[in-house]
């Protein structure tokens, strides 16, 4: 992908799509630098990579009032003290968009500005566990009202020692009769999905929220897709599914 | 915060808010473009400057509307400037700023609004006539 103006970063945190309320996102992955220098190192420092970590710092426009707004989401995470699923992608969030999928723990939350200005917020998060590098399997903007299968995406094979990390963000629910969606992720040797294997199934969702699952390698299939089962009376769901290998 | 979706609705709502000033004399709403003879005092929404992409995914833009008040014909002399001052004074019952900020969502047509600045306390010529007036910068999200 060539360089582009950053205007459409998609950020899903649990059941909140914070895209339209954020205006700066910094992702920084780090690898600890472990010194393995010995007397036999010929006078040069020798290094080996140690533990990996990542942080995601986000700035935006403060807004509150429902679970989909930044203040409600961040405050719940900060006071809850537990990490929540996060998916971050640099562009539209369409199927196949490159993304990172992880769990993140909010560590600081700052609000404030001078009189008359739009009220901004900033939140600093650290990842909790691996960061999967992959693609969006289901876009947040496509409403689903009936059971169905998503588009095939070539995320890649999962090698021995790796895992496929799968994120689900249920962002909007409408309908009556307890609208319920159960999302699963399948793999296949090619994009026909002639003989798919269901690799993971998320817990049935009846409320906004996020889930993160992982599947251990080796998996030689390179094609992946989301599937969903929907029940309820005139149900309609907006949700995003992400997949990434770590 | 949502992105402003209907510019015409915002312009109409700004004018309607100014039109709630009963005076005396009551403020009239003049539609842009302002041509011909103006029945003063009159308020019109003129120019705008837009800065796109305050947030990701077209989540918010920054709209700066320039509104103009034509208080009185220049020939009214001292009376014209006294009347203009009443509209400009934020403590006055005829305050433009107060009237525009009564409902900062303009009936739901925007997320937020603030009258940021008064400037251009000057003579404005429209057609063959000259009026004493001022400009208001209204920032809308």
Coordinates of C-alpha atoms in Angstrom, one line a residue:
Chain A
X1 CA 0.0 0.0 0.0
X2 CA 1.3 3.4 -0.9
X3 CA 1.4 6.3 1.5
X4 CA -2.0 7.8 2.3
X5 CA -3.6 10.5 4.4
X6 CA -4.7 9.1 7.7
X7 CA -8.4 10.0 7.9
X8 CA -10.1 6.7 8.4
X9 CA -8.5 4.7 11.2
X10 CA -10.9 2.2 12.5
X11 CA -10.8 1.5 16.2
X12 CA -13.1 -1.1 17.9
X13 CA -12.8 -1.5 21.6
X14 CA -15.1 -4.2 23.0
X15 CA -18.6 -3.1 21.8
X16 CA -17.7 0.4 20.9
X17 CA -16.7 1.7 17.5
X18 CA -14.6 4.8 18.4
X19 CA -13.7 5.7 14.8
X20 CA -15.8 8.8 14.6
X21 CA -14.6 10.2 17.9
X22 CA -10.9 9.7 17.6
X23 CA -8.4 11.7 15.6
X24 CA -4.9 10.4 16.6
X25 CA -3.8 6.8 17.0
X26 CA -0.3 5.7 17.8
X27 CA 0.6 2.1 17.8
X28 CA 4.0 1.1 19.0
X29 CA 5.3 -2.5 19.2
X30 CA 8.4 -3.2 21.2
X31 CA 10.8 -6.0 21.6
X32 CA 12.9 -6.1 24.8
X33 CA 16.6 -5.8 24.1
X34 CA 18.4 -8.6 26.1
X35 CA 22.2 -8.3 26.3
X36 CA 24.1 -11.6 25.7
X37 CA 27.5 -10.1 25.5
X38 CA 30.3 -12.3 26.7
X39 CA 34.1 -12.2 26.9
X40 CA 33.9 -14.0 23.6
X41 CA 32.0 -11.2 21.9
X42 CA 35.1 -9.7 20.4
X43 CA 34.5 -6.3 22.1
X44 CA 31.0 -5.9 20.6
X45 CA 27.6 -5.9 22.4
X46 CA 25.5 -8.9 21.4
X47 CA 21.8 -8.9 21.7
X48 CA 18.8 -11.1 21.5
X49 CA 15.1 -10.3 21.4
X50 CA 13.3 -10.8 24.6
X51 CA 9.6 -10.2 25.5
X52 CA 7.3 -8.4 23.1
X53 CA 4.8 -5.8 24.0
X54 CA 2.8 -3.0 22.4
X55 CA 1.0 0.1 23.3
X56 CA -1.8 2.0 21.7
X57 CA -2.3 5.7 22.5
X58 CA -5.5 7.4 21.3
X59 CA -6.6 11.0 21.1
X60 CA -10.1 12.1 20.3
X61 CA -13.2 14.2 20.9
X62 CA -14.8 13.5 24.3
X63 CA -18.4 12.3 24.0
X64 CA -20.5 10.3 26.4
X65 CA -24.0 9.0 26.9
X66 CA -24.1 5.4 25.7
X67 CA -21.9 2.4 25.7
X68 CA -20.6 3.2 22.2
X69 CA -19.1 6.5 23.2
X70 CA -15.5 7.0 24.3
X71 CA -16.1 8.2 27.8
X72 CA -18.5 5.3 28.7
X73 CA -16.2 2.8 27.1
X74 CA -12.9 4.0 28.6
X75 CA -14.3 4.7 32.0
X76 CA -15.7 1.2 32.2
X77 CA -12.4 -0.3 31.2
X78 CA -10.4 1.9 33.6
X79 CA -12.6 1.2 36.6
X80 CA -13.0 -2.4 35.6
X81 CA -9.3 -2.9 35.6
X82 CA -9.4 -5.6 33.0
X83 CA -8.3 -5.7 29.4
X84 CA -10.8 -5.8 26.5
X85 CA -10.7 -6.8 22.9
X86 CA -9.3 -4.2 20.5
X87 CA -9.1 -4.2 16.7
X88 CA -7.2 -1.4 15.0
X89 CA -7.0 -0.9 11.2
X90 CA -5.6 1.9 9.2
X91 CA -8.3 2.3 6.6
X92 CA -12.0 1.7 6.0
X93 CA -12.5 -1.5 7.9
X94 CA -13.7 -3.2 4.7
X95 CA -13.3 -7.0 4.4
X96 CA -9.6 -7.8 3.9
X97 CA -8.3 -4.5 5.4
X98 CA -5.1 -5.1 7.3
X99 CA -5.6 -4.9 11.0
X100 CA -4.1 -5.6 14.4
X101 CA -6.2 -7.7 16.9
X102 CA -5.4 -7.9 20.6
X103 CA -6.6 -7.2 24.1
X104 CA -5.7 -3.8 25.6
X105 CA -5.7 -2.5 29.1
X106 CA -6.4 1.2 29.7
X107 CA -3.7 2.7 31.9
X108 CA -4.5 6.4 31.8
X109 CA -7.3 8.7 30.7
X110 CA -7.0 12.4 30.4
X111 CA -9.7 15.0 29.6
X112 CA -9.5 18.8 29.5
X113 CA -8.7 21.9 27.5
X114 CA -9.1 25.7 27.5
X115 CA -12.5 27.4 27.6
X116 CA -14.4 27.4 24.3
X117 CA -12.5 24.6 22.6
X118 CA -13.9 21.2 21.8
X119 CA -13.3 18.9 24.8
X120 CA -10.6 16.3 23.8
X121 CA -9.6 13.1 25.5
X122 CA -6.5 11.0 25.4
X123 CA -6.2 7.4 26.6
X124 CA -3.0 5.3 26.9
X125 CA -3.3 1.6 26.7
X126 CA -1.0 -1.4 26.8
X127 CA -1.7 -4.7 25.1
X128 CA -2.4 -7.7 27.3
X129 CA -1.0 -10.6 25.4
X130 CA -0.1 -11.1 21.8
X131 CA -0.9 -8.8 18.9
X132 CA -2.3 -10.6 15.9
X133 CA -1.4 -9.2 12.5
X134 CA -4.0 -9.9 9.9
X135 CA -7.2 -8.8 8.2
X136 CA -10.8 -7.8 8.8
X137 CA -13.1 -10.7 8.1
X138 CA -16.4 -8.9 8.5
X139 CA -16.9 -5.1 8.2
X140 CA -18.6 -3.0 10.8
X141 CA -20.8 -1.2 8.4
X142 CA -22.8 -4.1 6.9
X143 CA -26.0 -4.9 8.8
X144 CA -26.9 -8.5 9.1
X145 CA -30.4 -9.6 9.7
X146 CA -30.2 -13.3 8.7
X147 CA -27.8 -16.2 9.2
X148 CA -25.0 -16.1 6.6
X149 CA -21.4 -16.5 5.6
X150 CA -18.8 -13.8 5.1
X151 CA -16.3 -13.2 2.3
X152 CA -13.2 -15.4 2.1
X153 CA -10.0 -13.6 3.1
X154 CA -6.5 -15.0 2.7
X155 CA -5.2 -14.2 6.2
X156 CA -2.5 -17.0 5.9
X157 CA -1.5 -20.3 7.4
X158 CA -0.8 -20.6 11.1
X159 CA 2.6 -22.2 11.8
X160 CA 3.5 -24.4 14.7
X161 CA 4.0 -22.3 17.7
X162 CA 1.7 -19.5 16.4
X163 CA -1.9 -18.8 17.1
X164 CA -4.7 -17.2 15.1
X165 CA -6.3 -14.4 17.2
X166 CA -9.9 -13.7 16.4
X167 CA -11.8 -10.6 17.5
X168 CA -15.5 -10.1 17.6
X169 CA -17.0 -6.6 18.2
X170 CA -20.8 -6.5 18.4
X171 CA -21.4 -2.8 17.8
X172 CA -25.2 -2.5 17.3
X173 CA -28.2 -4.6 18.0
X174 CA -31.8 -4.0 17.0
X175 CA -35.0 -6.0 17.1
X176 CA -37.1 -7.8 19.6
X177 CA -37.5 -11.3 21.0
X178 CA -33.9 -11.3 22.3
X179 CA -31.9 -10.8 19.1
X180 CA -29.0 -13.2 19.3
X181 CA -25.9 -13.6 17.1
X182 CA -23.5 -16.4 17.3
X183 CA -20.3 -15.8 15.2
X184 CA -17.9 -18.5 14.2
X185 CA -14.7 -18.4 12.1
X186 CA -13.9 -21.0 9.5
X187 CA -10.8 -21.9 7.4
X188 CA -10.4 -23.6 4.1
X189 CA -7.7 -24.6 1.7
X190 CA -9.0 -22.2 -0.9
X191 CA -11.5 -19.4 -1.3
X192 CA -14.3 -21.8 -2.4
X193 CA -14.9 -23.0 1.1
X194 CA -16.0 -26.3 -0.3
X195 CA -15.1 -28.2 2.9
X196 CA -14.6 -25.6 5.6
X197 CA -13.4 -26.3 9.1
X198 CA -14.9 -24.3 12.0
X199 CA -11.9 -23.2 14.0
X200 CA -13.6 -21.2 16.7
X201 CA -17.1 -20.1 17.9
X202 CA -17.7 -17.0 19.9
X203 CA -20.2 -17.1 22.8
X204 CA -23.7 -16.1 21.6
X205 CA -24.1 -12.4 21.9
X206 CA -27.3 -10.6 23.0
X207 CA -25.6 -7.3 24.1
X208 CA -22.9 -5.0 22.8
X209 CA -19.5 -6.2 23.6
X210 CA -16.3 -7.8 22.4
X211 CA -14.7 -11.2 22.6
X212 CA -11.2 -12.5 21.7
X213 CA -10.4 -16.1 20.9
X214 CA -7.3 -17.8 19.7
X215 CA -6.6 -21.0 17.8
X216 CA -3.3 -22.8 18.0
X217 CA -1.3 -23.7 14.9
X218 CA -0.4 -25.5 12.8
X219 CA -3.2 -24.8 10.4
X220 CA -2.3 -25.1 6.8
X221 CA -5.5 -23.5 5.5
X222 CA -4.8 -20.0 4.4
X223 CA -8.3 -18.8 3.7
X224 CA -10.6 -17.6 6.5
X225 CA -14.1 -16.3 6.8
X226 CA -16.7 -15.4 9.4
X227 CA -20.1 -17.1 9.7
X228 CA -23.0 -16.1 11.8
X229 CA -26.3 -17.4 13.1
X230 CA -29.0 -14.9 13.9
X231 CA -32.2 -15.4 15.8
X232 CA -34.9 -13.1 17.2
X233 CA -37.7 -11.0 15.9
X234 CA -36.7 -8.6 13.1
X235 CA -33.1 -8.7 14.3
X236 CA -30.3 -6.6 12.9
X237 CA -26.7 -6.5 13.9
X238 CA -23.6 -4.4 13.2
X239 CA -20.4 -6.3 14.0
X240 CA -16.8 -6.5 13.1
X241 CA -14.7 -9.7 13.0
X242 CA -10.9 -9.5 12.8
X243 CA -8.3 -12.2 12.5
X244 CA -4.5 -11.9 13.0
X245 CA -1.6 -14.3 13.4
X246 CA 1.0 -14.0 16.2
Chain B
X1 CA -20.3 13.6 18.1
X2 CA -21.8 13.3 14.7
X3 CA -20.8 15.0 11.5
X4 CA -22.9 17.9 10.3
X5 CA -25.1 16.6 7.5
X6 CA -27.4 19.4 6.4
X7 CA -25.8 22.8 5.8
X8 CA -29.0 24.4 4.7
X9 CA -30.7 23.3 8.0
X10 CA -27.9 24.9 10.0
X11 CA -28.1 28.1 8.1
X12 CA -31.8 28.2 8.5
X13 CA -31.6 27.4 12.2
X14 CA -29.0 30.1 12.8
X15 CA -31.2 32.7 11.1
X16 CA -34.2 31.5 13.0
X17 CA -32.4 31.8 16.3
X18 CA -31.3 35.3 15.5
X19 CA -34.9 36.0 14.5
X20 CA -36.1 35.4 18.1
X21 CA -34.7 38.8 19.1
X22 CA -37.8 40.9 19.5
X23 CA -36.0 44.1 20.1
X24 CA -37.5 46.6 19.8
X25 CA -36.8 46.8 17.0
X26 CA -37.3 43.2 16.1
X27 CA -34.4 41.6 14.1
X28 CA -35.4 40.5 10.6
X29 CA -33.8 37.6 8.9
X30 CA -32.3 38.3 5.5
X31 CA -31.5 35.4 3.2
X32 CA -28.2 35.1 1.4
X33 CA -27.3 36.5 -1.0
X34 CA -28.2 39.9 0.3
X35 CA -29.4 42.1 -2.5
X36 CA -31.5 45.3 -2.9
X37 CA -32.6 47.4 0.0
X38 CA -32.3 45.9 3.5
X39 CA -35.1 46.4 6.0
X40 CA -33.0 46.9 9.1
X41 CA -32.1 45.6 11.6
X42 CA -31.4 42.4 9.7
X43 CA -29.3 39.3 10.2
X44 CA -27.9 37.1 7.5
X45 CA -25.7 34.0 7.4
X46 CA -23.0 34.7 4.8
X47 CA -19.7 32.9 4.2
X48 CA -18.4 29.7 5.7
X49 CA -15.1 28.0 6.1
X50 CA -14.9 24.3 6.6
X51 CA -12.0 22.2 7.9
X52 CA -12.7 18.6 7.2
X53 CA -11.8 15.6 9.2
X54 CA -11.6 16.5 12.9
X55 CA -12.0 12.8 13.6
X56 CA -11.4 9.6 11.8
X57 CA -14.0 8.1 9.5
X58 CA -15.7 11.4 8.7
X59 CA -16.7 11.6 12.3
X60 CA -16.6 15.3 12.6
X61 CA -15.8 18.5 10.7
X62 CA -15.3 22.1 11.8
X63 CA -17.7 24.7 10.2
X64 CA -17.1 28.4 10.7
X65 CA -20.2 30.4 9.6
X66 CA -19.7 34.1 9.1
X67 CA -23.0 35.9 10.0
X68 CA -23.6 39.5 9.5
X69 CA -25.8 42.0 11.2
X70 CA -27.0 45.1 9.4
X71 CA -28.2 47.3 12.3
X72 CA -29.3 50.4 10.7
X73 CA -28.9 52.7 7.7
X74 CA -25.7 54.7 7.9
X75 CA -27.8 57.9 7.6
X76 CA -29.3 57.2 11.0
X77 CA -26.0 58.3 12.6
X78 CA -25.7 58.0 16.3
X79 CA -28.9 56.0 16.6
X80 CA -27.4 53.3 14.3
X81 CA -24.3 52.7 16.4
X82 CA -26.3 52.7 19.6
X83 CA -28.6 50.0 18.2
X84 CA -25.7 48.0 16.8
X85 CA -24.1 48.0 20.3
X86 CA -27.2 46.5 21.8
X87 CA -27.0 43.6 19.4
X88 CA -23.3 43.1 20.1
X89 CA -23.4 43.4 23.9
X90 CA -23.6 39.8 25.3
X91 CA -25.3 41.2 28.4
X92 CA -28.0 42.9 26.4
X93 CA -31.5 41.4 26.0
X94 CA -30.9 41.8 22.3
X95 CA -27.6 40.0 22.3
X96 CA -26.9 38.0 19.1
X97 CA -24.6 35.7 20.9
X98 CA -27.1 34.8 23.6
X99 CA -29.9 34.2 21.0
X100 CA -27.7 31.9 18.9
X101 CA -26.5 30.0 21.9
X102 CA -29.9 29.3 23.5
X103 CA -29.9 25.9 21.8
X104 CA -26.4 24.9 21.0
X105 CA -27.5 22.0 18.8
X106 CA -29.8 24.2 16.7
X107 CA -32.7 21.8 17.1
X108 CA -30.5 18.8 16.5
X109 CA -29.0 20.0 13.2
X110 CA -25.5 20.1 14.7
X111 CA -23.6 18.7 17.7
X112 CA -22.3 21.9 19.2
X113 CA -22.1 25.6 18.5
X114 CA -20.3 28.6 19.8
X115 CA -20.4 32.3 18.8
X116 CA -16.7 32.9 18.9
X117 CA -16.0 36.4 17.7
X118 CA -17.4 39.7 16.7
X119 CA -15.4 41.7 14.2
X120 CA -15.8 44.1 11.4
X121 CA -17.7 46.8 13.2
X122 CA -18.0 48.8 10.0
X123 CA -20.0 50.2 7.2
X124 CA -21.3 47.7 4.7
X125 CA -22.6 48.7 1.3
X126 CA -25.3 46.7 -0.3
X127 CA -26.6 48.0 -3.7
X128 CA -26.9 51.7 -3.4
X129 CA -27.2 51.8 0.4
X130 CA -24.8 51.7 3.3
X131 CA -25.4 50.1 6.7
X132 CA -23.7 50.1 10.0
X133 CA -23.1 46.5 11.0
X134 CA -20.8 43.8 12.3
X135 CA -19.7 40.2 11.6
X136 CA -20.1 37.2 13.9
X137 CA -18.0 34.1 13.6
X138 CA -20.1 31.1 14.7
X139 CA -18.3 27.8 15.0
X140 CA -20.4 24.7 14.4
X141 CA -19.6 21.0 14.8

